[in-house]
PDB file of N, CA, C and O in Angstrom:
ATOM      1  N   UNK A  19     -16.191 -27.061   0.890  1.00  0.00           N
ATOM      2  CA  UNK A  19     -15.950 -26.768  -0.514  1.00  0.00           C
ATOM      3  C   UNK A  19     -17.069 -27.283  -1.413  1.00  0.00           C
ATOM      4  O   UNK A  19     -17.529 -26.634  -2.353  1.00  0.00           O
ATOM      5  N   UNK A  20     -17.451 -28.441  -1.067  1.00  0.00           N
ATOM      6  CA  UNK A  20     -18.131 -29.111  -2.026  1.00  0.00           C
ATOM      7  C   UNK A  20     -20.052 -28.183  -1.981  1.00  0.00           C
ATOM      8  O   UNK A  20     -20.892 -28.204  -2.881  1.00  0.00           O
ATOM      9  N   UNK A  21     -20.139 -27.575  -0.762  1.00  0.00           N
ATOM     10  CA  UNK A  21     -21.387 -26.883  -1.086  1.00  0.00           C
ATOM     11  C   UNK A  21     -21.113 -25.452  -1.597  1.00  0.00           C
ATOM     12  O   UNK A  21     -21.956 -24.602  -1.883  1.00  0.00           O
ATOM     13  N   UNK A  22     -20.023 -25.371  -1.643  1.00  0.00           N
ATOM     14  CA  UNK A  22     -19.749 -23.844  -2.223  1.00  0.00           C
ATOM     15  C   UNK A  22     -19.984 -24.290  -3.850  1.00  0.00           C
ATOM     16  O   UNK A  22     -20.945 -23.879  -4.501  1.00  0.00           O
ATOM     17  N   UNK A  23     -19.075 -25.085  -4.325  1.00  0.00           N
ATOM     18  CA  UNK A  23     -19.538 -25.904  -5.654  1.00  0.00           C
ATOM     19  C   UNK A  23     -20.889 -25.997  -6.120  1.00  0.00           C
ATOM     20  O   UNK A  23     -21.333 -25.281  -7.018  1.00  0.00           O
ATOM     21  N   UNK A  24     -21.454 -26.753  -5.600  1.00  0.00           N
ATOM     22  CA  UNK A  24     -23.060 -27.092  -5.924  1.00  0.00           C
ATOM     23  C   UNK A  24     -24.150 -25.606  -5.670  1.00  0.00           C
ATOM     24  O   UNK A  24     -25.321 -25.536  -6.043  1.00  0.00           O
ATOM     25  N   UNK A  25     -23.413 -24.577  -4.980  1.00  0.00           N
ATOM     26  CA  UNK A  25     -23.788 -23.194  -5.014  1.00  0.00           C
ATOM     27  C   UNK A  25     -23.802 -22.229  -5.712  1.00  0.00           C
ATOM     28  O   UNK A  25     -24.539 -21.251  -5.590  1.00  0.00           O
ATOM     29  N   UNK A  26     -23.067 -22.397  -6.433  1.00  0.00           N
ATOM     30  CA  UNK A  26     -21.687 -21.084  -7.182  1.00  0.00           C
ATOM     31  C   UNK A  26     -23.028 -20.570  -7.989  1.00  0.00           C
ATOM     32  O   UNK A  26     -23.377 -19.391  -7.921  1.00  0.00           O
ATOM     33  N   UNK A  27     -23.725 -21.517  -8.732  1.00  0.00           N
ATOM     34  CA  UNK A  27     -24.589 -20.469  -9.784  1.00  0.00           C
ATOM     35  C   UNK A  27     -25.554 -19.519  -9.106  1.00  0.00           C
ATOM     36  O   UNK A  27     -25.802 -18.506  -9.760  1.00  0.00           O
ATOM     37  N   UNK A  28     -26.528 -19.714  -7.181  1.00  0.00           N
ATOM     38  CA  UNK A  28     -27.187 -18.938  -7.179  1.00  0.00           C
ATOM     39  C   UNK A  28     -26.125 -17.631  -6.950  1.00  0.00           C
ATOM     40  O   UNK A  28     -26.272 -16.514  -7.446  1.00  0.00           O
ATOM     41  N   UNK A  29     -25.107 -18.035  -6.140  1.00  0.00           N
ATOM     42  CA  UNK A  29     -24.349 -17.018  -5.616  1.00  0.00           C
ATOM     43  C   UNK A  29     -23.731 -15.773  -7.275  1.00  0.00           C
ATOM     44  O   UNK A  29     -23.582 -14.560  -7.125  1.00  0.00           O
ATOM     45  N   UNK A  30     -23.542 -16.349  -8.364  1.00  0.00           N
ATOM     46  CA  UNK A  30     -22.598 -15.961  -9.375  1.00  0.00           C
ATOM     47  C   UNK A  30     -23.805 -14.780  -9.837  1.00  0.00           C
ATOM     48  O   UNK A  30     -23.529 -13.592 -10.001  1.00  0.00           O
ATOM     49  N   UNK A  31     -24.866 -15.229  -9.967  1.00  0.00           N
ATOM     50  CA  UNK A  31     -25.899 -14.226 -10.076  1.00  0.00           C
ATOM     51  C   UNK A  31     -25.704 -12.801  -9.773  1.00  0.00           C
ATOM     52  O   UNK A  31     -25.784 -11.936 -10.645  1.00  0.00           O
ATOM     53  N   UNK A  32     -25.431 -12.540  -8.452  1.00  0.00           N
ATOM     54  CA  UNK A  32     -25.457 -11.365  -7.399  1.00  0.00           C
ATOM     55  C   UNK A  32     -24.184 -10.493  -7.618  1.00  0.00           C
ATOM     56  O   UNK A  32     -24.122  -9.296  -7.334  1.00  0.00           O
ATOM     57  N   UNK A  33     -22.926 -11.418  -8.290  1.00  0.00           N
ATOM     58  CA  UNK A  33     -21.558 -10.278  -8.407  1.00  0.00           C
ATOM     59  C   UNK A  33     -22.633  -9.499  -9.252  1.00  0.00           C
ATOM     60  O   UNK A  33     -23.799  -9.556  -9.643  1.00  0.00           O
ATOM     61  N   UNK A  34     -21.157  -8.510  -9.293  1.00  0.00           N
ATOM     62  CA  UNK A  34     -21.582  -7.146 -10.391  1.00  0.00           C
ATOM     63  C   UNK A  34     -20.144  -7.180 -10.765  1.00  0.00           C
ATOM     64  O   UNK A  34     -19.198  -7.231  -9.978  1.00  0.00           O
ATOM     65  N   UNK A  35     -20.075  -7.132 -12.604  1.00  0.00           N
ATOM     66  CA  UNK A  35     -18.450  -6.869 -12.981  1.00  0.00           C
ATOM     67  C   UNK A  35     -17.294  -5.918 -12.458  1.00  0.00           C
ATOM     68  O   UNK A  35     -17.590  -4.837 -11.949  1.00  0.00           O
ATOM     69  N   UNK A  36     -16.623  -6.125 -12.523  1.00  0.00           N
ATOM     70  CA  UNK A  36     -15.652  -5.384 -12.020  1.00  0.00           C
ATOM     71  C   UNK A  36     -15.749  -3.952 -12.402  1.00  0.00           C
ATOM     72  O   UNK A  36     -16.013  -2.978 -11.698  1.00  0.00           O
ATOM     73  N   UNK A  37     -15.420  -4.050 -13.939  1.00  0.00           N
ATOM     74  CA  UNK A  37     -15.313  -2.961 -14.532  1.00  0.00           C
ATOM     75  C   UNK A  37     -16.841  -1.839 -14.464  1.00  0.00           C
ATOM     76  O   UNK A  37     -16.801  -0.615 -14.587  1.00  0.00           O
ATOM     77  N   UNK A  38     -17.689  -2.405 -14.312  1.00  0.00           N
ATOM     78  CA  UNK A  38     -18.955  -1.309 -13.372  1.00  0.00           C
ATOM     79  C   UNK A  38     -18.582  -0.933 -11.985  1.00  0.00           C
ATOM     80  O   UNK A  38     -18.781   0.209 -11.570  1.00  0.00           O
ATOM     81  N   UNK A  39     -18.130  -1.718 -11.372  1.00  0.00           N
ATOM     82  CA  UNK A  39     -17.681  -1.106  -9.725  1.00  0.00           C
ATOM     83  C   UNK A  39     -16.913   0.446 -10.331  1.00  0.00           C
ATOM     84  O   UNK A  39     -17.156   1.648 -10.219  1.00  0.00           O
ATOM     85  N   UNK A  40     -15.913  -0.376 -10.986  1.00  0.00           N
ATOM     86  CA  UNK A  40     -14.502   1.010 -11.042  1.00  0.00           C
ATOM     87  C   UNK A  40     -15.264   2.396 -11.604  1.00  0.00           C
ATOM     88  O   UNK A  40     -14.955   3.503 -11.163  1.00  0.00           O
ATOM     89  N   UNK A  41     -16.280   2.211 -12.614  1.00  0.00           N
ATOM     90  CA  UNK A  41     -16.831   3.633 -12.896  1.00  0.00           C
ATOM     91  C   UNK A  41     -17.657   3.964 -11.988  1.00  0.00           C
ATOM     92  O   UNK A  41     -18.362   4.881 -12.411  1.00  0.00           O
ATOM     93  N   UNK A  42     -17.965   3.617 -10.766  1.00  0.00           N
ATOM     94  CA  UNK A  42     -18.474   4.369 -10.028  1.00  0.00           C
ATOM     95  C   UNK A  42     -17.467   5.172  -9.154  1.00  0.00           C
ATOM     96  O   UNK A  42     -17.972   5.540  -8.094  1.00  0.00           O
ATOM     97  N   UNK A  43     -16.369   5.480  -9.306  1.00  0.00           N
ATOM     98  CA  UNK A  43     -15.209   6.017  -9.096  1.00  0.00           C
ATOM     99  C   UNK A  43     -15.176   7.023  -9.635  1.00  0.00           C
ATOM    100  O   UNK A  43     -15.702   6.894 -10.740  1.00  0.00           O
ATOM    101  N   UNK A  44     -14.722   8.329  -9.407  1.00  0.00           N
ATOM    102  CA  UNK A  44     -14.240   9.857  -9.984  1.00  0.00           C
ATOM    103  C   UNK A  44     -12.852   9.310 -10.912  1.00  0.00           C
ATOM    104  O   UNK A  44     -11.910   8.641 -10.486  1.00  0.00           O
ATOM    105  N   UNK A  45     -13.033   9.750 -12.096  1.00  0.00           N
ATOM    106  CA  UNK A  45     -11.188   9.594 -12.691  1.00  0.00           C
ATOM    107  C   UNK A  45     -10.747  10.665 -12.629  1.00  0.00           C
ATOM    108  O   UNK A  45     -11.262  11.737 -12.947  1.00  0.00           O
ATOM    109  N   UNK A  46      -9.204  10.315 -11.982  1.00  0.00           N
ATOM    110  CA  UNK A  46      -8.002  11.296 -11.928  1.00  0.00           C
ATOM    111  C   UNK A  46      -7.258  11.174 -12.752  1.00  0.00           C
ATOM    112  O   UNK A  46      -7.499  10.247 -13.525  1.00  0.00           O
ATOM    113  N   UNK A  47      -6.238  11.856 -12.969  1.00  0.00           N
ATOM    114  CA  UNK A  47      -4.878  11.884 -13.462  1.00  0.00           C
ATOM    115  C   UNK A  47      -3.735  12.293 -12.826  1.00  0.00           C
ATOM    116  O   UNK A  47      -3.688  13.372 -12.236  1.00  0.00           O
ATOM    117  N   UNK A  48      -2.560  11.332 -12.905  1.00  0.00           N
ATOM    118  CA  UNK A  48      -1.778  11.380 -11.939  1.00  0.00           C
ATOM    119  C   UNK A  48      -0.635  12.024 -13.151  1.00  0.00           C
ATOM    120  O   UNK A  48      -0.545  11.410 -14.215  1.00  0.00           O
ATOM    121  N   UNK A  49       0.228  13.295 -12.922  1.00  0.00           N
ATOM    122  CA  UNK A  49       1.587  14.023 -13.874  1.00  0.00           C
ATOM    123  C   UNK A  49       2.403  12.677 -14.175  1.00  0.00           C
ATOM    124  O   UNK A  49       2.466  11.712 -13.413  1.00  0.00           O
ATOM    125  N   UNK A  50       2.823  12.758 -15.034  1.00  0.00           N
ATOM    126  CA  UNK A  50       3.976  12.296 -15.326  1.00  0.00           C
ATOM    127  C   UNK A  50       5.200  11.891 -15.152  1.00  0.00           C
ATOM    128  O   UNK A  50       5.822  10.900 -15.535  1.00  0.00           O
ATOM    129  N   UNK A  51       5.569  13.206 -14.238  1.00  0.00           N
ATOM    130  CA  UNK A  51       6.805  13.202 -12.844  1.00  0.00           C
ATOM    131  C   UNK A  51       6.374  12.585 -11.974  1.00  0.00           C
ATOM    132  O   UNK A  51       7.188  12.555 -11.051  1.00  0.00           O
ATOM    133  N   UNK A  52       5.241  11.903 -11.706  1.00  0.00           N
ATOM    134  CA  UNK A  52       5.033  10.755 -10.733  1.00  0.00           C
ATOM    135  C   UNK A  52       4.443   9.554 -11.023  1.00  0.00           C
ATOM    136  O   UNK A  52       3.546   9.108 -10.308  1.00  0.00           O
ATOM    137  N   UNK A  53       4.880   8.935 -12.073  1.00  0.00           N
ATOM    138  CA  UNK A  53       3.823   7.989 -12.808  1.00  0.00           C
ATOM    139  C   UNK A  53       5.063   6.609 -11.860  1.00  0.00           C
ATOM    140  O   UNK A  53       4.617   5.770 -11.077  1.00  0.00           O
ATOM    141  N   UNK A  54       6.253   6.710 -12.152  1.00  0.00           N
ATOM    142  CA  UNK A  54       7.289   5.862 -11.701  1.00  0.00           C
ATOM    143  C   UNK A  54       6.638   5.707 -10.167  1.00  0.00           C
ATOM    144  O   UNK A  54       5.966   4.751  -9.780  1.00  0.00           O
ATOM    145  N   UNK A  55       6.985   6.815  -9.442  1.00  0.00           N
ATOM    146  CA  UNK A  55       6.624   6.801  -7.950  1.00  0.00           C
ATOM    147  C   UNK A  55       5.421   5.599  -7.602  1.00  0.00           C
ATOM    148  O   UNK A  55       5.515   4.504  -7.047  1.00  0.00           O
ATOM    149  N   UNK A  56       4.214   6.362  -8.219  1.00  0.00           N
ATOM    150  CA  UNK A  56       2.932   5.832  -8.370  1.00  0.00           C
ATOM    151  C   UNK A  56       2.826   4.179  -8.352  1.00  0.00           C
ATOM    152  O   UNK A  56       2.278   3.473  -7.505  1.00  0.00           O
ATOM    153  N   UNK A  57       3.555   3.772  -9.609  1.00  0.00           N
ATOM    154  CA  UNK A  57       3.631   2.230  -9.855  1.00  0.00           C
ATOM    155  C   UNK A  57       4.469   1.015  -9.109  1.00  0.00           C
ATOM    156  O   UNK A  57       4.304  -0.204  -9.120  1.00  0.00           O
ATOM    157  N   UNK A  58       5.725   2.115  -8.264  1.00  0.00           N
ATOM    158  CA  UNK A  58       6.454   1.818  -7.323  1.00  0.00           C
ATOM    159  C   UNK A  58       5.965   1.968  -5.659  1.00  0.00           C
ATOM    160  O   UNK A  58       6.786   1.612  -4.813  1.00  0.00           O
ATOM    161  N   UNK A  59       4.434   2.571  -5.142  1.00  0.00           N
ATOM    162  CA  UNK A  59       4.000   2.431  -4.138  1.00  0.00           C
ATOM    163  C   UNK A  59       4.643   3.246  -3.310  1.00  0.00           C
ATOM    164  O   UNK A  59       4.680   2.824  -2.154  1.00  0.00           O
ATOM    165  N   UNK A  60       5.554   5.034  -3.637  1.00  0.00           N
ATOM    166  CA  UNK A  60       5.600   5.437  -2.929  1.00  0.00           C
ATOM    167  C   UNK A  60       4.830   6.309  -2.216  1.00  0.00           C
ATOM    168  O   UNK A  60       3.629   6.103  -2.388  1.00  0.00           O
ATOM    169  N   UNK A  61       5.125   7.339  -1.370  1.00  0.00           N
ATOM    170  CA  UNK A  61       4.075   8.040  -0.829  1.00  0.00           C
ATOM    171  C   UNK A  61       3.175   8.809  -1.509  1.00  0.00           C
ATOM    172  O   UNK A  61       3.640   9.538  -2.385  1.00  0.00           O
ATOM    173  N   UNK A  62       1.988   8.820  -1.313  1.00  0.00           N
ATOM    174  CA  UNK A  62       1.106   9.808  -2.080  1.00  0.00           C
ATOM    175  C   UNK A  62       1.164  11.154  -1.872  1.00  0.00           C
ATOM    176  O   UNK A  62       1.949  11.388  -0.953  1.00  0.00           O
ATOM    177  N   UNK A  63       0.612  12.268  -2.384  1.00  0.00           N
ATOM    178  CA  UNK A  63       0.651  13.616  -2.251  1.00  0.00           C
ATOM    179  C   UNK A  63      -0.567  14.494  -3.263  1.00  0.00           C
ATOM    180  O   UNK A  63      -0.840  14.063  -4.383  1.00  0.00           O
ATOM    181  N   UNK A  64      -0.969  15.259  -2.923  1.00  0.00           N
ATOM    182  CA  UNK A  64      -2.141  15.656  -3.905  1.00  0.00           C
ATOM    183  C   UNK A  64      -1.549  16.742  -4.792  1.00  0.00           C
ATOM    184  O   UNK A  64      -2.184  17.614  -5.386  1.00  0.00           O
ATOM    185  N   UNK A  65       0.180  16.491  -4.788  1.00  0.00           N
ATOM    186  CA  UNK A  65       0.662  17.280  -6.224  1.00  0.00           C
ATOM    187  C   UNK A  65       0.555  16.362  -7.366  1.00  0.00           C
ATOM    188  O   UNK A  65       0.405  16.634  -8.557  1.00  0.00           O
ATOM    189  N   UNK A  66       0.644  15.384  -6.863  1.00  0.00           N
ATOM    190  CA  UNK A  66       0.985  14.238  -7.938  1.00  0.00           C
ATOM    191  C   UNK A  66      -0.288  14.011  -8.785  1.00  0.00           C
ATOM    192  O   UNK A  66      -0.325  13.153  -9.668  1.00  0.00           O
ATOM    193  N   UNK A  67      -1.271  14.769  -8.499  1.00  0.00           N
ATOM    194  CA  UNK A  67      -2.538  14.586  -9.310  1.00  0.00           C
ATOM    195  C   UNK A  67      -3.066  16.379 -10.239  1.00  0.00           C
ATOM    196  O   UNK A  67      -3.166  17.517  -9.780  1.00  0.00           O
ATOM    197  N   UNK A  68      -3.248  15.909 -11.413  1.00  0.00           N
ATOM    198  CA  UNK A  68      -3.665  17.372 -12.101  1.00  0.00           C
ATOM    199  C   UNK A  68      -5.547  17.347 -11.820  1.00  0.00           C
ATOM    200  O   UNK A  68      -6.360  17.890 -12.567  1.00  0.00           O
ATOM    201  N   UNK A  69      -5.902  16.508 -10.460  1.00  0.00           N
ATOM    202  CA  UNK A  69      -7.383  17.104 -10.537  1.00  0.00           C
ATOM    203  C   UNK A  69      -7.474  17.650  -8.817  1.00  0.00           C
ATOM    204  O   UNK A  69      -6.544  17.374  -8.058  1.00  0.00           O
ATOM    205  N   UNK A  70      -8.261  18.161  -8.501  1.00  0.00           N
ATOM    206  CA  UNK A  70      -8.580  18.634  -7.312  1.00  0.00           C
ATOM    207  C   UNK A  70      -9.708  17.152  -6.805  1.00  0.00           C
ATOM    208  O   UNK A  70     -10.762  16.706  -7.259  1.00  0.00           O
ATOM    209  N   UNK A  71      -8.645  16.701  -5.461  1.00  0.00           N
ATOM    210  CA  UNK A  71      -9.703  15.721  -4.454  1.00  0.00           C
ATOM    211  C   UNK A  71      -9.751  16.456  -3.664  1.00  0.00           C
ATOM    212  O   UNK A  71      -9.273  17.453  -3.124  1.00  0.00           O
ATOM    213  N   UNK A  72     -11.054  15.138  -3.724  1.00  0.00           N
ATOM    214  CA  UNK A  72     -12.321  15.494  -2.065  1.00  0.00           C
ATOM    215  C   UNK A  72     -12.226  14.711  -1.445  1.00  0.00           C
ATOM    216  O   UNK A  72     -12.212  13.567  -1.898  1.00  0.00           O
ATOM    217  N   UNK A  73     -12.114  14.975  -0.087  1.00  0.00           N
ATOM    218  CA  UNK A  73     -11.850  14.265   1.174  1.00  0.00           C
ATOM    219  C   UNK A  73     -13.207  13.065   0.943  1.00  0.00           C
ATOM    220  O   UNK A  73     -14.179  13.535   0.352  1.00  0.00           O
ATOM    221  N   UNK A  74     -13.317  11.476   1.404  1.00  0.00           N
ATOM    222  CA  UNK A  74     -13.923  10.805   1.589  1.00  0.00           C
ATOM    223  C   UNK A  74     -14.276  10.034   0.357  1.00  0.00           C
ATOM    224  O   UNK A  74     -15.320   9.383   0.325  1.00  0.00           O
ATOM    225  N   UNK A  75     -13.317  10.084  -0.826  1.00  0.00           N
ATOM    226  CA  UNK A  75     -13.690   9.562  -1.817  1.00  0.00           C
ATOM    227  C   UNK A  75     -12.601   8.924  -1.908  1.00  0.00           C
ATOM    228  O   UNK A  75     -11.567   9.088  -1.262  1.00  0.00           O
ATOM    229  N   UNK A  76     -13.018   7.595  -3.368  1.00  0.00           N
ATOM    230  CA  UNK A  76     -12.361   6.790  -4.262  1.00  0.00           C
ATOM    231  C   UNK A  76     -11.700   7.101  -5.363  1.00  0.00           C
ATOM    232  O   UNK A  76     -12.667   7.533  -5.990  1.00  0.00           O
ATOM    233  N   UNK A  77     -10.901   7.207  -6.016  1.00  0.00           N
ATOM    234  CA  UNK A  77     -10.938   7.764  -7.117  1.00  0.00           C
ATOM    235  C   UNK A  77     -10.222   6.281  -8.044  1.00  0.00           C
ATOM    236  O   UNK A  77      -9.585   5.418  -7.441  1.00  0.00           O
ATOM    237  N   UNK A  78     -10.454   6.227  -9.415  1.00  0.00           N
ATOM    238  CA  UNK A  78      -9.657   5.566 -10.598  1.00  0.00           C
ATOM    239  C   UNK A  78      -8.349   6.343 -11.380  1.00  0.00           C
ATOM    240  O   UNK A  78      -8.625   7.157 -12.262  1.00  0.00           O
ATOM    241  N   UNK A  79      -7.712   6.224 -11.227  1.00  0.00           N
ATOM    242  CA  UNK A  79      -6.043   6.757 -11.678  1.00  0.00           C
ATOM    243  C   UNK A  79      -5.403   6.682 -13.142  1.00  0.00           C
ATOM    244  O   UNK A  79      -5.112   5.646 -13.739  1.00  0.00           O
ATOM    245  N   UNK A  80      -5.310   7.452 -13.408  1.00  0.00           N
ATOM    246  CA  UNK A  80      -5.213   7.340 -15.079  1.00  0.00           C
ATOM    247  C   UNK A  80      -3.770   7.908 -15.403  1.00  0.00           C
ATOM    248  O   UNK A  80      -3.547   9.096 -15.169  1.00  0.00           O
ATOM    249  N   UNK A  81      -2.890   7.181 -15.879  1.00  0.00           N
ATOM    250  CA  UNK A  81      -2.099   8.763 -17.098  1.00  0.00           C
ATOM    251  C   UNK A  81      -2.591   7.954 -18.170  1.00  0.00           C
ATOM    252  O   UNK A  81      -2.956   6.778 -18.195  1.00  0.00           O
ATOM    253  N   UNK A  82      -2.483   9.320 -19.527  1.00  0.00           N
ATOM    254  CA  UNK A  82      -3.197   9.447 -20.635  1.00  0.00           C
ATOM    255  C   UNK A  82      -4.414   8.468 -20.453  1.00  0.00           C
ATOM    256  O   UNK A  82      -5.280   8.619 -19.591  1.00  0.00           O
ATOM    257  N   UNK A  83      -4.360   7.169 -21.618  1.00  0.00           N
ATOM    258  CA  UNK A  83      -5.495   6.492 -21.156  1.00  0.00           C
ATOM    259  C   UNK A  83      -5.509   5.042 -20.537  1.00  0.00           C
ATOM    260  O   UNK A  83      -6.378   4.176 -20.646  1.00  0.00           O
ATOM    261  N   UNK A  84      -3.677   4.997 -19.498  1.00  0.00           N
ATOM    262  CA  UNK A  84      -4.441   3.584 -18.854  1.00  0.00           C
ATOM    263  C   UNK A  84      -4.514   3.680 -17.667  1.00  0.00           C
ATOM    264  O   UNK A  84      -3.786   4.388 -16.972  1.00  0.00           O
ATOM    265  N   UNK A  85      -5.550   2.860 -17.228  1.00  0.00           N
ATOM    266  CA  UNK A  85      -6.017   2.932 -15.897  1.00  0.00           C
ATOM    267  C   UNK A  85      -4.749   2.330 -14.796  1.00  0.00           C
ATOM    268  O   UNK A  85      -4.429   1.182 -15.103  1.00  0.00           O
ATOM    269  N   UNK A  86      -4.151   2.762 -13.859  1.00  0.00           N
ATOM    270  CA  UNK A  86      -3.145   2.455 -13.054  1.00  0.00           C
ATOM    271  C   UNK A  86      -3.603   2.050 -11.612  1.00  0.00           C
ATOM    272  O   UNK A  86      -2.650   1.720 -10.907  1.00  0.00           O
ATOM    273  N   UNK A  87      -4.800   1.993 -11.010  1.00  0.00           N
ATOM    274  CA  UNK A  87      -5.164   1.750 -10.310  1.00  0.00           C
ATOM    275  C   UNK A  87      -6.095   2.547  -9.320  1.00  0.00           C
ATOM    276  O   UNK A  87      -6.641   3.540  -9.802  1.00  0.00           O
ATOM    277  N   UNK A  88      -6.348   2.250  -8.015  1.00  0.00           N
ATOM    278  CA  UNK A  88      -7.201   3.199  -7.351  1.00  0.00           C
ATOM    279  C   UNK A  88      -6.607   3.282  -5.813  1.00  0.00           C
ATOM    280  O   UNK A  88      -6.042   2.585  -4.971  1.00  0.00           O
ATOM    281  N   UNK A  89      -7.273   4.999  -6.088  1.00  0.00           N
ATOM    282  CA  UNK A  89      -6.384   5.826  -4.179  1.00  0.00           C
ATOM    283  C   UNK A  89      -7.693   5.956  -4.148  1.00  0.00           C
ATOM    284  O   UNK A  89      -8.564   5.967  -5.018  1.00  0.00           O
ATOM    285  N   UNK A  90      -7.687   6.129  -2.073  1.00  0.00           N
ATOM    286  CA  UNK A  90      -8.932   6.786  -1.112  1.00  0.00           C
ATOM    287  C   UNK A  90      -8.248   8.034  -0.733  1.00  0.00           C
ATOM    288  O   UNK A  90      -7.033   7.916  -0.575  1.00  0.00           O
ATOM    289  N   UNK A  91      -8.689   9.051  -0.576  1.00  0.00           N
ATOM    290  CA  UNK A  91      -8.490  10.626   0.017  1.00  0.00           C
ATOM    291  C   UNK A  91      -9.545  10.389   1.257  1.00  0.00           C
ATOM    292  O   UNK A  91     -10.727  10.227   0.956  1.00  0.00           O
ATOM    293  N   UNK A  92      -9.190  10.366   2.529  1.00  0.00           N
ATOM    294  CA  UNK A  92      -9.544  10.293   3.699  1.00  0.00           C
ATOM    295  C   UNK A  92      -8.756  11.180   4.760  1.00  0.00           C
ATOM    296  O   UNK A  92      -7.552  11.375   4.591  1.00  0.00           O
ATOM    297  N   UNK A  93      -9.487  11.764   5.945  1.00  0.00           N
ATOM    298  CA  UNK A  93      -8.631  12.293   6.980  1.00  0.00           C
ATOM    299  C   UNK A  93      -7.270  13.042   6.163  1.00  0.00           C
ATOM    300  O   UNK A  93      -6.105  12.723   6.399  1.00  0.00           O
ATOM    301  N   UNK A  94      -7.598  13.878   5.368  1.00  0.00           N
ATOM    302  CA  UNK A  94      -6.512  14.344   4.804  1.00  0.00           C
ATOM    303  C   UNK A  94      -5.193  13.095   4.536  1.00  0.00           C
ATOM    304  O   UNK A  94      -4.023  13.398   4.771  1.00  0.00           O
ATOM    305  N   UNK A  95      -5.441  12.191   4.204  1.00  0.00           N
ATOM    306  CA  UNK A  95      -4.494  11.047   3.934  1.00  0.00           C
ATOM    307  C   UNK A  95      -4.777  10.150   2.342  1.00  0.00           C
ATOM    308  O   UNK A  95      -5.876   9.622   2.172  1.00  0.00           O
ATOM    309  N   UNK A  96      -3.977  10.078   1.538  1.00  0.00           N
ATOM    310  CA  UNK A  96      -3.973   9.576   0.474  1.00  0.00           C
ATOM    311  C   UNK A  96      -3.346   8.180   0.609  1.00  0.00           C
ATOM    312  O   UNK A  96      -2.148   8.066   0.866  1.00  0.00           O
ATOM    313  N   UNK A  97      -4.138   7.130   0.440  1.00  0.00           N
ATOM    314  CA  UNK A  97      -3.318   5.781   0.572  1.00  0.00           C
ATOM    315  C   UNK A  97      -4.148   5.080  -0.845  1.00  0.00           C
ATOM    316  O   UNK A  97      -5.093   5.411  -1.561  1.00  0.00           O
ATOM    317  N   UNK A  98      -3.262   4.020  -0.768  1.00  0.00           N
ATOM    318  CA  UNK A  98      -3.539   3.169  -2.223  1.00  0.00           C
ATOM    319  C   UNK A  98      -4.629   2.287  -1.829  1.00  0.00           C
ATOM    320  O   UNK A  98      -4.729   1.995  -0.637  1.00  0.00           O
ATOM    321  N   UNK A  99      -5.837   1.613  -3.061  1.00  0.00           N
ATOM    322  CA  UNK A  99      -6.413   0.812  -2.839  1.00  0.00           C
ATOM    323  C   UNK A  99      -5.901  -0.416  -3.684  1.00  0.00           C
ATOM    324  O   UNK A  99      -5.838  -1.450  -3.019  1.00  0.00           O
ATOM    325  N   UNK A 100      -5.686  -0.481  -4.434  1.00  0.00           N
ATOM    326  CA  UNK A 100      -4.664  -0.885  -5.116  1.00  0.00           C
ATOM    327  C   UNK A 100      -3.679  -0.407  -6.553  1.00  0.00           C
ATOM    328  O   UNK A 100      -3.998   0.637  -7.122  1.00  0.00           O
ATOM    329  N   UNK A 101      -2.676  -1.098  -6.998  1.00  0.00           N
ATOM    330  CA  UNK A 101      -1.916  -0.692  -8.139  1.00  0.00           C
ATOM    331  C   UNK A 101      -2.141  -1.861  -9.428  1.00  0.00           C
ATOM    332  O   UNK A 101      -1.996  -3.074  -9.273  1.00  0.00           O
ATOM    333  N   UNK A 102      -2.488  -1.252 -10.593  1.00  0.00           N
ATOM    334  CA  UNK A 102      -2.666  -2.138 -11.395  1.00  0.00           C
ATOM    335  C   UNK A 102      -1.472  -2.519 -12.262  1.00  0.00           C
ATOM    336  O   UNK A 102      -1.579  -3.414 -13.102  1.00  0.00           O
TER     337      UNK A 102
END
């Protein structure tokens, strides 16, 4: 611990904010009729979104304008990266 301490400033240098990671993300929008589902972690489905995904991407999750978190579209499979 104690050299992680006496470290932290070269290391703190090198993050990058959060909120720059997330816009390198496509934004979606997830309907309305699934906003509950969504925040409750049930299964995904690519009705539940008013944009067209592409296999192998990230996307940032929106209704109107707050951000709800982020899905991967892989192997034809929609899973959560996380829920905000």
């Amino acid at each position: 611990n104690s050299y992680f301490l006496e470290n932290i400033e070269n290391y703190s240098y090198n993050l990058i904010p959060i909120g720059e990671i997330l816009y390198m993300f496509e934004k979606i929008y997830i309907k309305e009729d699934y906003l509950t589902n969504f925040k409750n972690g049930k299964k995904l489905s690519l009705n539940m979104f008013s944009n067209c995904l592409v296999e192998g991407k990230i996307y940032r999750v929106f209704f109107d304008k707050n951000f709800l978190g982020l899905i991967k579209y892989n192997n034809n499979i929609l899973t959560y990266e996380f829920v905000y």
